[in-house]
Amino acid sequence: MTATSSGIDVHTLEEAVRRATRAPSIHNTQPWRWRVEPGRIELHADADRRLVATDPDGRDLLVSCGAALEYLRVALAGVGAGSTTQRFPDPEQRDHLATVTVVDGHTMLDDENLYAQLDRRRSDRRPYDAGAPAQLVRALARRARALGADLVAVEGQARDRLIRALDDAATGQPHRPGYLAELLAWTHRYAGARDGVPATAVPKAGPGGDARHLQRFPTGSLPHRTALGPDAGTLCVVTTAGDDRLDRLRAGEAVAAVLLAATAAGYATCPLSQALELTTTRTRVQAAAGAIGYPQLLLRIGRPAENCGPVPETPRRAVSHLLF
């Protein structure tokens, strides 16, 4: 094994990449590639895995890669490695999103504590029995701000307007050319595939009263206690001051930090991107959140229903297939 200047060998860096791939991504496409060298790791976007119809402006891809970048930082902290991150280091290589360099020095204890959540976090698409308390939301918002984004909880009548925007996106997006083909491709993967959204990660169909914004994917086999709605989870919008590629990448980093911290606190989470993939509903999300900045992703946070069981682990590609 080759050791770095900080004593972290390349095998350990590759293991950190493996844990980083547990990050959430749009349709579990895992749209990233990595280069591991002594003392550094490069993150690259995999443009071949961009969902052209679902994600026409590439927002979802960059947010997904940003989440993997934050997972990587936490994974390194978990093995006692400090790190620095240079985002978009080479303007001539648009797909080279970041270079993470291992440095000497102590890591933040809190980051080390989040290390245990990397393999525990799941996207729980079932309805929640209760939302997140205000104290937790404030703590999660502080984490988002530390990474260059804001987390805005939407409540009251604004929450009703936000749900209507989510439902309208769920109704309108299937009419976009190519959208249903992409959805089918990533929810009905070929045998042995290590990506996509399996039926075991999607709730069964409930009786009446289902909420459309909770039903992006075809009916699955994940058991739940009640119908898919109404949902009592807290709806939050992750926003950034700008809307360029760096803003979207940093939003993904903030999303990952929030999801890991919420998991550590015992709460279920689920990212919601559908309303931000259509221009008409994206502006309504911004208005409902009262946000001055730009919405990059929605998060649902809450207490899962009792006696409905855990969400199974979703598949991930082998690291050997992701390395340059």
CSV table of N, CA and C in Angstrom, one decimal, residues 49-183:
chain,number,residue,atom,x,y,z
A,49,ARG,N,-24.6,9.7,-17.2
A,49,ARG,CA,-25.7,9.3,-16.3
A,49,ARG,C,-26.6,10.5,-16.0
A,50,ARG,N,-26.5,11.5,-16.7
A,50,ARG,CA,-27.4,12.6,-16.5
A,50,ARG,C,-28.7,12.3,-17.2
A,51,LEU,N,-29.8,12.6,-16.5
A,51,LEU,CA,-31.2,12.4,-16.9
A,51,LEU,C,-31.6,13.6,-17.8
A,52,VAL,N,-31.5,13.5,-19.1
A,52,VAL,CA,-31.7,14.7,-19.9
A,52,VAL,C,-33.1,15.2,-19.9
A,53,ALA,N,-34.1,14.3,-19.9
A,53,ALA,CA,-35.5,14.7,-19.8
A,53,ALA,C,-35.9,15.1,-18.4
A,54,THR,N,-35.5,14.4,-17.4
A,54,THR,CA,-35.9,14.7,-16.0
A,54,THR,C,-35.1,15.9,-15.5
A,55,ASP,N,-33.9,16.1,-15.9
A,55,ASP,CA,-33.0,17.1,-15.3
A,55,ASP,C,-32.3,17.9,-16.4
A,56,PRO,N,-33.1,18.7,-17.2
A,56,PRO,CA,-32.6,19.4,-18.4
A,56,PRO,C,-31.5,20.3,-18.2
A,57,ASP,N,-31.4,21.0,-17.0
A,57,ASP,CA,-30.4,21.9,-16.8
A,57,ASP,C,-29.2,21.4,-15.9
A,58,GLY,N,-29.3,20.1,-15.6
A,58,GLY,CA,-28.2,19.5,-14.8
A,58,GLY,C,-28.2,19.8,-13.4
A,59,ARG,N,-29.2,20.4,-12.8
A,59,ARG,CA,-29.3,20.7,-11.4
A,59,ARG,C,-29.2,19.5,-10.5
A,60,ASP,N,-30.0,18.5,-10.8
A,60,ASP,CA,-30.0,17.3,-10.0
A,60,ASP,C,-28.7,16.6,-10.0
A,61,LEU,N,-28.0,16.6,-11.2
A,61,LEU,CA,-26.7,15.9,-11.2
A,61,LEU,C,-25.7,16.6,-10.3
A,62,LEU,N,-25.6,17.9,-10.3
A,62,LEU,CA,-24.7,18.6,-9.5
A,62,LEU,C,-25.0,18.5,-8.0
A,63,VAL,N,-26.3,18.6,-7.7
A,63,VAL,CA,-26.7,18.4,-6.3
A,63,VAL,C,-26.3,17.0,-5.8
A,64,SER,N,-26.5,16.0,-6.6
A,64,SER,CA,-26.2,14.6,-6.3
A,64,SER,C,-24.7,14.5,-6.0
A,65,CYS,N,-23.9,15.1,-6.9
A,65,CYS,CA,-22.4,15.0,-6.8
A,65,CYS,C,-22.0,15.8,-5.5
A,66,GLY,N,-22.6,16.9,-5.2
A,66,GLY,CA,-22.3,17.6,-4.0
A,66,GLY,C,-22.5,16.8,-2.8
A,67,ALA,N,-23.6,16.0,-2.8
A,67,ALA,CA,-23.9,15.2,-1.6
A,67,ALA,C,-22.8,14.1,-1.5
A,68,ALA,N,-22.3,13.6,-2.6
A,68,ALA,CA,-21.2,12.6,-2.5
A,68,ALA,C,-20.0,13.2,-2.0
A,69,LEU,N,-19.7,14.5,-2.4
A,69,LEU,CA,-18.6,15.2,-1.9
A,69,LEU,C,-18.6,15.4,-0.4
A,70,GLU,N,-19.7,15.7,0.2
A,70,GLU,CA,-19.8,15.9,1.6
A,70,GLU,C,-19.7,14.5,2.3
A,71,TYR,N,-20.3,13.5,1.7
A,71,TYR,CA,-20.1,12.1,2.3
A,71,TYR,C,-18.6,11.7,2.3
A,72,LEU,N,-17.9,12.1,1.3
A,72,LEU,CA,-16.5,11.8,1.2
A,72,LEU,C,-15.7,12.5,2.4
A,73,ARG,N,-16.0,13.8,2.6
A,73,ARG,CA,-15.4,14.5,3.7
A,73,ARG,C,-15.7,13.9,5.0
A,74,VAL,N,-16.9,13.5,5.3
A,74,VAL,CA,-17.3,12.8,6.5
A,74,VAL,C,-16.6,11.4,6.6
A,75,ALA,N,-16.5,10.7,5.5
A,75,ALA,CA,-15.8,9.4,5.5
A,75,ALA,C,-14.4,9.6,5.9
A,76,LEU,N,-13.7,10.6,5.4
A,76,LEU,CA,-12.3,10.8,5.7
A,76,LEU,C,-12.2,11.2,7.2
A,77,ALA,N,-13.1,12.1,7.6
A,77,ALA,CA,-13.0,12.5,9.0
A,77,ALA,C,-13.2,11.2,9.9
A,78,GLY,N,-14.0,10.3,9.5
A,78,GLY,CA,-14.3,9.1,10.3
A,78,GLY,C,-13.1,8.2,10.5
A,79,VAL,N,-12.1,8.3,9.6
A,79,VAL,CA,-10.8,7.6,9.8
A,79,VAL,C,-9.7,8.5,10.3
A,80,GLY,N,-10.1,9.7,10.8
A,80,GLY,CA,-9.1,10.6,11.4
A,80,GLY,C,-8.3,11.4,10.4
A,81,ALA,N,-8.8,11.5,9.2
A,81,ALA,CA,-8.1,12.3,8.1
A,81,ALA,C,-8.8,13.7,7.9
A,82,GLY,N,-8.0,14.7,8.2
A,82,GLY,CA,-8.5,16.1,7.8
A,82,GLY,C,-8.4,16.2,6.3
A,83,SER,N,-9.1,17.2,5.7
A,83,SER,CA,-9.1,17.4,4.3
A,83,SER,C,-9.4,18.8,3.9
A,84,THR,N,-8.9,19.2,2.8
A,84,THR,CA,-9.3,20.5,2.2
A,84,THR,C,-10.0,20.2,0.8
A,85,THR,N,-10.9,21.1,0.4
A,85,THR,CA,-11.6,20.8,-0.9
A,85,THR,C,-11.4,22.0,-1.8
A,86,GLN,N,-11.0,21.7,-3.0
A,86,GLN,CA,-11.0,22.8,-4.1
A,86,GLN,C,-12.0,22.4,-5.1
A,87,ARG,N,-13.0,23.3,-5.2
A,87,ARG,CA,-14.2,23.0,-6.1
A,87,ARG,C,-13.9,23.6,-7.5
A,88,PHE,N,-14.2,22.9,-8.5
A,88,PHE,CA,-14.0,23.3,-9.9
A,88,PHE,C,-12.6,23.8,-10.1
A,89,PRO,N,-11.6,22.9,-9.9
A,89,PRO,CA,-10.2,23.4,-9.9
A,89,PRO,C,-9.7,23.7,-11.3
A,90,ASP,N,-10.3,23.2,-12.4
A,90,ASP,CA,-9.8,23.3,-13.7
A,90,ASP,C,-11.0,23.8,-14.6
A,91,PRO,N,-11.1,25.1,-15.0
A,91,PRO,CA,-12.2,25.5,-15.8
A,91,PRO,C,-12.2,24.8,-17.2
A,92,GLU,N,-11.1,24.2,-17.6
A,92,GLU,CA,-11.1,23.5,-18.9
A,92,GLU,C,-11.7,22.2,-18.9
A,93,GLN,N,-11.9,21.7,-17.6
A,93,GLN,CA,-12.5,20.3,-17.4
A,93,GLN,C,-13.8,20.5,-16.6
A,94,ARG,N,-14.9,20.7,-17.3
A,94,ARG,CA,-16.2,21.0,-16.6
A,94,ARG,C,-16.7,19.9,-15.7
A,95,ASP,N,-16.3,18.6,-16.1
A,95,ASP,CA,-16.8,17.5,-15.3
A,95,ASP,C,-15.9,17.3,-14.1
A,96,HIS,N,-14.8,17.9,-14.0
A,96,HIS,CA,-13.9,17.8,-12.8
A,96,HIS,C,-14.5,18.8,-11.7
A,97,LEU,N,-15.3,18.2,-10.8
A,97,LEU,CA,-16.0,19.1,-9.9
A,97,LEU,C,-15.2,19.5,-8.6
A,98,ALA,N,-14.3,18.6,-8.1
A,98,ALA,CA,-13.6,18.9,-6.9
A,98,ALA,C,-12.4,18.0,-6.8
A,99,THR,N,-11.4,18.6,-6.0
A,99,THR,CA,-10.3,17.8,-5.6
A,99,THR,C,-10.2,17.9,-4.1
A,100,VAL,N,-10.2,16.8,-3.4
A,100,VAL,CA,-10.1,16.7,-2.0
A,100,VAL,C,-8.7,16.2,-1.6
A,101,THR,N,-8.0,17.0,-0.8
A,101,THR,CA,-6.6,16.7,-0.4
A,101,THR,C,-6.6,16.4,1.0
A,102,VAL,N,-5.9,15.3,1.4
A,102,VAL,CA,-5.8,14.9,2.8
A,102,VAL,C,-4.7,15.7,3.4
A,103,VAL,N,-5.0,16.3,4.6
A,103,VAL,CA,-4.0,17.2,5.3
A,103,VAL,C,-3.8,16.7,6.7
A,104,ASP,N,-2.7,17.0,7.3
A,104,ASP,CA,-2.5,16.7,8.7
A,104,ASP,C,-3.4,17.6,9.6
A,105,GLY,N,-3.7,17.1,10.7
A,105,GLY,CA,-4.5,17.9,11.7
A,105,GLY,C,-5.7,17.1,12.1
A,106,HIS,N,-6.3,17.6,13.2
A,106,HIS,CA,-7.4,16.9,13.8
A,106,HIS,C,-8.7,17.3,13.0
A,107,THR,N,-9.6,16.3,13.0
A,107,THR,CA,-10.9,16.5,12.4
A,107,THR,C,-11.9,16.9,13.4
A,108,MET,N,-13.0,17.5,13.0
A,108,MET,CA,-14.0,17.9,13.9
A,108,MET,C,-14.7,16.6,14.5
A,109,LEU,N,-14.8,16.6,15.8
A,109,LEU,CA,-15.4,15.4,16.4
A,109,LEU,C,-16.8,15.1,15.9
A,110,ASP,N,-17.6,16.2,15.6
A,110,ASP,CA,-18.9,16.0,15.1
A,110,ASP,C,-18.9,15.3,13.8
A,111,ASP,N,-18.0,15.6,12.9
A,111,ASP,CA,-17.9,14.9,11.6
A,111,ASP,C,-17.6,13.5,11.8
A,112,GLU,N,-16.8,13.1,12.8
A,112,GLU,CA,-16.5,11.7,13.1
A,112,GLU,C,-17.7,11.0,13.6
A,113,ASN,N,-18.6,11.7,14.4
A,113,ASN,CA,-19.8,11.1,14.8
A,113,ASN,C,-20.8,10.8,13.7
A,114,LEU,N,-20.8,11.7,12.7
A,114,LEU,CA,-21.7,11.4,11.5
A,114,LEU,C,-21.2,10.3,10.7
A,115,TYR,N,-20.0,9.8,10.8
A,115,TYR,CA,-19.4,8.7,10.1
A,115,TYR,C,-20.3,7.5,10.1
A,116,ALA,N,-20.9,7.2,11.3
A,116,ALA,CA,-21.7,6.0,11.5
A,116,ALA,C,-23.0,6.1,10.7
A,117,GLN,N,-23.4,7.3,10.3
A,117,GLN,CA,-24.7,7.5,9.6
A,117,GLN,C,-24.5,7.3,8.1
A,118,LEU,N,-23.3,7.2,7.6
A,118,LEU,CA,-23.1,7.1,6.1
A,118,LEU,C,-23.8,5.8,5.6
A,119,ASP,N,-23.8,4.7,6.3
A,119,ASP,CA,-24.4,3.5,5.8
A,119,ASP,C,-25.8,3.3,6.4
A,120,ARG,N,-26.2,4.2,7.3
A,120,ARG,CA,-27.6,4.1,7.9
A,120,ARG,C,-28.6,4.9,7.2
A,121,ARG,N,-28.2,6.0,6.7
A,121,ARG,CA,-29.2,6.9,6.1
A,121,ARG,C,-29.9,6.2,4.9
A,122,ARG,N,-31.2,6.4,4.8
A,122,ARG,CA,-32.0,5.9,3.7
A,122,ARG,C,-33.0,7.0,3.3
A,123,SER,N,-33.5,6.9,2.1
A,123,SER,CA,-34.6,7.8,1.6
A,123,SER,C,-35.9,7.0,1.9
A,124,ASP,N,-36.6,7.5,2.9
A,124,ASP,CA,-37.9,6.8,3.3
A,124,ASP,C,-39.0,7.6,2.7
A,125,ARG,N,-39.6,7.0,1.7
A,125,ARG,CA,-40.6,7.6,0.9
A,125,ARG,C,-42.0,7.4,1.4
A,126,ARG,N,-42.2,6.8,2.6
A,126,ARG,CA,-43.5,6.6,3.2
A,126,ARG,C,-43.9,7.8,4.0
A,127,PRO,N,-45.2,8.0,4.3
A,127,PRO,CA,-45.6,9.1,5.0
A,127,PRO,C,-45.1,9.1,6.5
A,128,TYR,N,-44.9,10.2,7.1
A,128,TYR,CA,-44.4,10.3,8.4
A,128,TYR,C,-45.5,10.6,9.4
A,129,ASP,N,-45.4,10.1,10.6
A,129,ASP,CA,-46.4,10.4,11.6
A,129,ASP,C,-46.3,11.8,12.3
A,130,ALA,N,-45.1,12.3,12.3
A,130,ALA,CA,-44.8,13.6,12.9
A,130,ALA,C,-43.7,14.3,12.2
A,131,GLY,N,-43.6,15.6,12.4
A,131,GLY,CA,-42.5,16.4,11.8
A,131,GLY,C,-41.3,16.5,12.7
A,132,ALA,N,-40.4,17.3,12.2
A,132,ALA,CA,-39.2,17.5,13.0
A,132,ALA,C,-39.4,18.7,13.9
A,133,PRO,N,-39.0,18.7,15.2
A,133,PRO,CA,-39.1,19.8,16.1
A,133,PRO,C,-38.3,21.0,15.7
A,134,ALA,N,-38.8,22.2,16.1
A,134,ALA,CA,-38.2,23.4,15.6
A,134,ALA,C,-36.7,23.5,16.0
A,135,GLN,N,-36.4,23.0,17.2
A,135,GLN,CA,-35.0,23.0,17.7
A,135,GLN,C,-34.1,22.2,16.7
A,136,LEU,N,-34.6,21.0,16.2
A,136,LEU,CA,-33.8,20.3,15.3
A,136,LEU,C,-33.6,21.0,14.0
A,137,VAL,N,-34.7,21.6,13.5
A,137,VAL,CA,-34.7,22.3,12.2
A,137,VAL,C,-33.7,23.4,12.3
A,138,ARG,N,-33.6,24.1,13.4
A,138,ARG,CA,-32.6,25.2,13.5
A,138,ARG,C,-31.2,24.7,13.5
A,139,ALA,N,-31.0,23.5,14.2
A,139,ALA,CA,-29.7,22.9,14.2
A,139,ALA,C,-29.3,22.5,12.8
A,140,LEU,N,-30.2,21.9,12.0
A,140,LEU,CA,-29.9,21.5,10.7
A,140,LEU,C,-29.7,22.7,9.8
A,141,ALA,N,-30.4,23.8,10.0
A,141,ALA,CA,-30.2,25.0,9.2
A,141,ALA,C,-28.8,25.6,9.4
A,142,ARG,N,-28.3,25.5,10.6
A,142,ARG,CA,-26.9,25.9,10.9
A,142,ARG,C,-25.9,25.1,10.1
A,143,ARG,N,-26.1,23.8,10.0
A,143,ARG,CA,-25.3,23.0,9.2
A,143,ARG,C,-25.3,23.4,7.8
A,144,ALA,N,-26.5,23.6,7.3
A,144,ALA,CA,-26.6,24.0,5.9
A,144,ALA,C,-25.8,25.4,5.6
A,145,ARG,N,-26.0,26.3,6.5
A,145,ARG,CA,-25.3,27.6,6.4
A,145,ARG,C,-23.8,27.5,6.4
A,146,ALA,N,-23.3,26.5,7.2
A,146,ALA,CA,-21.9,26.3,7.3
A,146,ALA,C,-21.3,25.8,5.9
A,147,LEU,N,-22.1,25.3,5.1
A,147,LEU,CA,-21.7,24.8,3.8
A,147,LEU,C,-22.2,25.6,2.6
A,148,GLY,N,-22.7,26.8,2.9
A,148,GLY,CA,-23.0,27.8,1.8
A,148,GLY,C,-24.4,27.7,1.3
A,149,ALA,N,-25.4,27.2,2.1
A,149,ALA,CA,-26.8,27.1,1.7
A,149,ALA,C,-27.6,27.5,2.9
A,150,ASP,N,-28.9,27.6,2.6
A,150,ASP,CA,-29.9,27.8,3.7
A,150,ASP,C,-30.9,26.7,3.7
A,151,LEU,N,-31.5,26.4,4.9
A,151,LEU,CA,-32.6,25.5,5.0
A,151,LEU,C,-33.8,26.2,5.6
A,152,VAL,N,-34.9,26.2,4.8
A,152,VAL,CA,-36.1,26.9,5.2
A,152,VAL,C,-37.2,26.0,5.4
A,153,ALA,N,-37.7,25.9,6.6
A,153,ALA,CA,-38.9,25.1,6.9
A,153,ALA,C,-40.2,25.8,6.4
A,154,VAL,N,-41.0,25.1,5.7
A,154,VAL,CA,-42.3,25.7,5.2
A,154,VAL,C,-43.4,25.2,6.0
A,155,GLU,N,-44.2,26.1,6.6
A,155,GLU,CA,-45.3,25.7,7.5
A,155,GLU,C,-46.6,26.5,7.1
A,156,GLY,N,-47.7,26.0,7.7
A,156,GLY,CA,-49.0,26.7,7.6
A,156,GLY,C,-49.5,26.7,6.2
A,157,GLN,N,-50.1,27.8,5.8
A,157,GLN,CA,-50.7,27.9,4.4
A,157,GLN,C,-49.6,27.8,3.4
A,158,ALA,N,-48.4,28.3,3.7
A,158,ALA,CA,-47.3,28.2,2.7
A,158,ALA,C,-47.0,26.7,2.4
A,159,ARG,N,-47.1,25.9,3.5
A,159,ARG,CA,-46.9,24.4,3.3
A,159,ARG,C,-48.0,23.9,2.3
A,160,ASP,N,-49.2,24.3,2.5
A,160,ASP,CA,-50.3,23.8,1.6
A,160,ASP,C,-50.0,24.2,0.2
A,161,ARG,N,-49.5,25.4,0.0
A,161,ARG,CA,-49.2,25.9,-1.4
A,161,ARG,C,-48.0,25.1,-2.0
A,162,LEU,N,-47.1,24.8,-1.1
A,162,LEU,CA,-45.9,24.0,-1.5
A,162,LEU,C,-46.3,22.6,-2.0
A,163,ILE,N,-47.2,21.9,-1.2
A,163,ILE,CA,-47.7,20.6,-1.5
A,163,ILE,C,-48.5,20.6,-2.9
A,164,ARG,N,-49.3,21.7,-3.1
A,164,ARG,CA,-50.0,21.8,-4.4
A,164,ARG,C,-49.0,21.9,-5.5
A,165,ALA,N,-47.9,22.6,-5.3
A,165,ALA,CA,-46.8,22.7,-6.4
A,165,ALA,C,-46.2,21.4,-6.6
A,166,LEU,N,-46.0,20.6,-5.5
A,166,LEU,CA,-45.4,19.3,-5.6
A,166,LEU,C,-46.3,18.3,-6.4
A,167,ASP,N,-47.6,18.4,-6.0
A,167,ASP,CA,-48.6,17.6,-6.7
A,167,ASP,C,-48.8,17.9,-8.2
A,168,ASP,N,-48.7,19.2,-8.5
A,168,ASP,CA,-48.8,19.6,-9.9
A,168,ASP,C,-47.6,19.2,-10.7
A,169,ALA,N,-46.4,19.2,-10.1
A,169,ALA,CA,-45.2,18.7,-10.8
A,169,ALA,C,-45.4,17.2,-11.0
A,170,ALA,N,-45.9,16.5,-10.0
A,170,ALA,CA,-46.1,15.0,-10.2
A,170,ALA,C,-47.1,14.7,-11.3
A,171,THR,N,-48.0,15.6,-11.5
A,171,THR,CA,-49.0,15.4,-12.6
A,171,THR,C,-48.5,15.9,-13.9
A,172,GLY,N,-47.8,17.0,-14.0
A,172,GLY,CA,-47.3,17.6,-15.2
A,172,GLY,C,-46.1,17.0,-15.8
A,173,GLN,N,-45.1,16.6,-15.0
A,173,GLN,CA,-43.9,16.1,-15.5
A,173,GLN,C,-43.9,14.9,-16.4
A,174,PRO,N,-44.8,14.0,-16.2
A,174,PRO,CA,-44.9,12.8,-17.1
A,174,PRO,C,-45.2,13.2,-18.6
A,175,HIS,N,-45.7,14.4,-18.8
A,175,HIS,CA,-46.0,14.9,-20.2
A,175,HIS,C,-44.8,15.4,-20.9
A,176,ARG,N,-43.7,15.6,-20.2
A,176,ARG,CA,-42.4,16.0,-20.8
A,176,ARG,C,-41.9,14.9,-21.6
A,177,PRO,N,-41.5,15.2,-22.9
A,177,PRO,CA,-41.0,14.1,-23.8
A,177,PRO,C,-39.8,13.4,-23.2
A,178,GLY,N,-39.8,12.1,-23.1
A,178,GLY,CA,-38.7,11.3,-22.6
A,178,GLY,C,-38.7,11.1,-21.1
A,179,TYR,N,-39.5,11.8,-20.4
A,179,TYR,CA,-39.5,11.6,-18.9
A,179,TYR,C,-39.9,10.2,-18.5
A,180,LEU,N,-41.0,9.7,-19.0
A,180,LEU,CA,-41.5,8.4,-18.6
A,180,LEU,C,-40.5,7.3,-19.0
A,181,ALA,N,-39.8,7.5,-20.1
A,181,ALA,CA,-38.9,6.5,-20.5
A,181,ALA,C,-37.7,6.4,-19.5
A,182,GLU,N,-37.2,7.6,-19.1
A,182,GLU,CA,-36.2,7.6,-18.1
A,182,GLU,C,-36.6,7.0,-16.8
A,183,LEU,N,-37.8,7.4,-16.4
A,183,LEU,CA,-38.4,6.8,-15.1
A,183,LEU,C,-38.4,5.3,-15.2
